[in-house]
CSV table of C-alpha atoms and ligand atoms in Angstrom, one decimal:
chain,number,residue,atom,x,y,z
A,1,UNK,CA,147.8,43.4,76.6
A,2,UNK,CA,144.8,41.3,77.8
A,3,UNK,CA,144.5,40.2,81.3
A,4,UNK,CA,145.3,36.5,81.9
A,5,UNK,CA,144.1,36.5,85.5
A,6,UNK,CA,141.5,33.8,85.8
A,7,UNK,CA,138.9,33.2,88.5
A,8,UNK,CA,140.3,30.4,90.7
A,9,UNK,CA,137.0,28.6,90.5
A,10,UNK,CA,137.1,28.7,86.7
A,11,UNK,CA,140.6,27.1,86.9
A,12,UNK,CA,139.3,24.5,89.2
A,13,UNK,CA,136.4,23.8,86.8
A,14,UNK,CA,138.9,23.3,84.0
A,15,UNK,CA,140.8,20.9,86.2
A,16,UNK,CA,137.6,19.0,87.1
A,17,UNK,CA,136.5,18.8,83.5
A,18,UNK,CA,139.9,17.4,82.5
A,19,UNK,CA,139.8,15.0,85.5
A,20,UNK,CA,136.3,13.9,84.6
A,21,UNK,CA,137.3,13.2,81.0
A,22,UNK,CA,140.5,11.3,82.0
A,23,UNK,CA,138.7,9.2,84.6
A,24,UNK,CA,135.8,8.4,82.3
A,25,UNK,CA,138.3,7.2,79.6
A,26,UNK,CA,140.2,5.2,82.3
A,27,UNK,CA,137.0,3.6,83.5
A,28,UNK,CA,136.0,2.6,80.0
A,29,UNK,CA,139.4,1.1,79.4
A,30,UNK,CA,139.4,-0.8,82.6
A,31,UNK,CA,135.9,-2.1,82.0
A,32,UNK,CA,136.9,-3.2,78.6
A,33,UNK,CA,139.9,-5.0,80.0
A,34,UNK,CA,137.9,-6.8,82.6
A,35,UNK,CA,135.8,-8.3,79.9
A,36,UNK,CA,138.7,-9.6,77.9
A,37,UNK,CA,139.8,-13.2,78.3
A,38,UNK,CA,142.8,-13.2,80.7
A,39,UNK,CA,142.1,-9.5,81.5
A,40,UNK,CA,145.4,-8.4,79.8
A,41,UNK,CA,147.2,-10.1,82.7
A,42,UNK,CA,145.4,-8.1,85.4
A,43,UNK,CA,144.5,-9.8,88.6
A,44,UNK,CA,140.7,-9.9,88.9
A,45,UNK,CA,140.6,-8.4,92.4
A,46,UNK,CA,143.1,-5.7,91.5
A,47,UNK,CA,141.1,-4.8,88.4
A,48,UNK,CA,137.9,-4.7,90.3
A,49,UNK,CA,139.4,-2.4,92.9
A,50,UNK,CA,140.7,-0.1,90.1
A,51,UNK,CA,137.3,0.0,88.5
A,52,UNK,CA,135.6,0.8,91.8
A,53,UNK,CA,138.1,3.6,92.5
A,54,UNK,CA,137.8,5.0,89.0
A,55,UNK,CA,134.0,4.9,89.2
A,56,UNK,CA,134.1,6.7,92.6
A,57,UNK,CA,136.3,9.4,91.2
A,58,UNK,CA,134.1,9.9,88.1
A,59,UNK,CA,131.0,10.2,90.4
A,60,UNK,CA,132.8,12.6,92.8
A,61,UNK,CA,134.0,14.8,89.9
A,62,UNK,CA,130.5,14.8,88.3
A,63,UNK,CA,129.0,15.9,91.6
A,64,UNK,CA,131.6,18.6,92.0
A,65,UNK,CA,130.8,19.9,88.5
A,66,UNK,CA,127.1,19.9,89.3
A,67,UNK,CA,127.6,21.8,92.6
A,68,UNK,CA,129.6,24.3,90.5
A,69,UNK,CA,126.7,24.7,88.2
A,70,UNK,CA,124.3,25.1,91.1
A,71,UNK,CA,126.6,27.6,92.9
A,72,UNK,CA,127.1,25.5,96.0
A,73,UNK,CA,130.6,24.5,95.1
A,74,UNK,CA,133.3,25.1,97.7
A,75,UNK,CA,130.8,24.9,100.6
A,76,UNK,CA,131.1,22.1,103.2
A,77,UNK,CA,128.1,19.8,102.9
A,78,UNK,CA,128.1,19.1,106.6
A,79,UNK,CA,128.7,22.4,108.4
A,80,UNK,CA,128.2,24.8,105.4
A,81,UNK,CA,131.5,26.5,106.0
A,82,UNK,CA,133.6,27.7,103.0
A,83,UNK,CA,136.1,25.1,102.0
A,84,UNK,CA,139.5,26.8,101.8
A,85,UNK,CA,140.7,27.3,98.2
A,86,UNK,CA,144.0,25.7,99.1
A,87,UNK,CA,142.2,22.5,99.9
A,88,UNK,CA,140.1,22.7,96.7
A,89,UNK,CA,143.3,23.1,94.7
A,90,UNK,CA,144.6,19.9,96.1
A,91,UNK,CA,141.3,18.1,96.1
A,92,UNK,CA,138.9,19.8,93.6
A,93,UNK,CA,136.0,17.5,94.3
A,94,UNK,CA,136.2,17.9,98.1
A,95,UNK,CA,132.7,17.9,99.7
A,96,UNK,CA,133.8,18.7,103.2
A,97,UNK,CA,136.1,21.0,105.1
A,98,UNK,CA,139.0,19.4,106.8
A,99,UNK,CA,137.5,19.1,110.3
A,100,UNK,CA,134.3,17.5,108.8
A,101,UNK,CA,136.3,15.2,106.6
A,102,UNK,CA,138.2,14.0,109.6
A,103,UNK,CA,135.0,13.5,111.5
A,104,UNK,CA,133.6,11.5,108.6
A,105,UNK,CA,136.5,9.2,108.2
A,106,UNK,CA,137.2,8.9,111.9
B,1,ZN,ZN1,132.6,21.3,107.5
């Protein structure tokens, strides 16, 4: 029997890659929709907010994947502490540990 135990970081990378793909597709769809006459019934501001949010997630996810490739993934960008795996499992593209995140958002 082969071992199915996976490195948690590899699992997170799989998640991030999936998330990146999903959000890229979503962003493309929303952008397409915003260019259609009538925007498929979407409110212009609501659609703009959705696009901004999707774009932000795509960018966050791309950055997380890059940090993974560089080996700096899972380290807080502010205080350089290790970000707990528990937090990364909930928020795979987290850039800060909890205390720093709180300090950032106020
Ligand atoms: Zn920190």
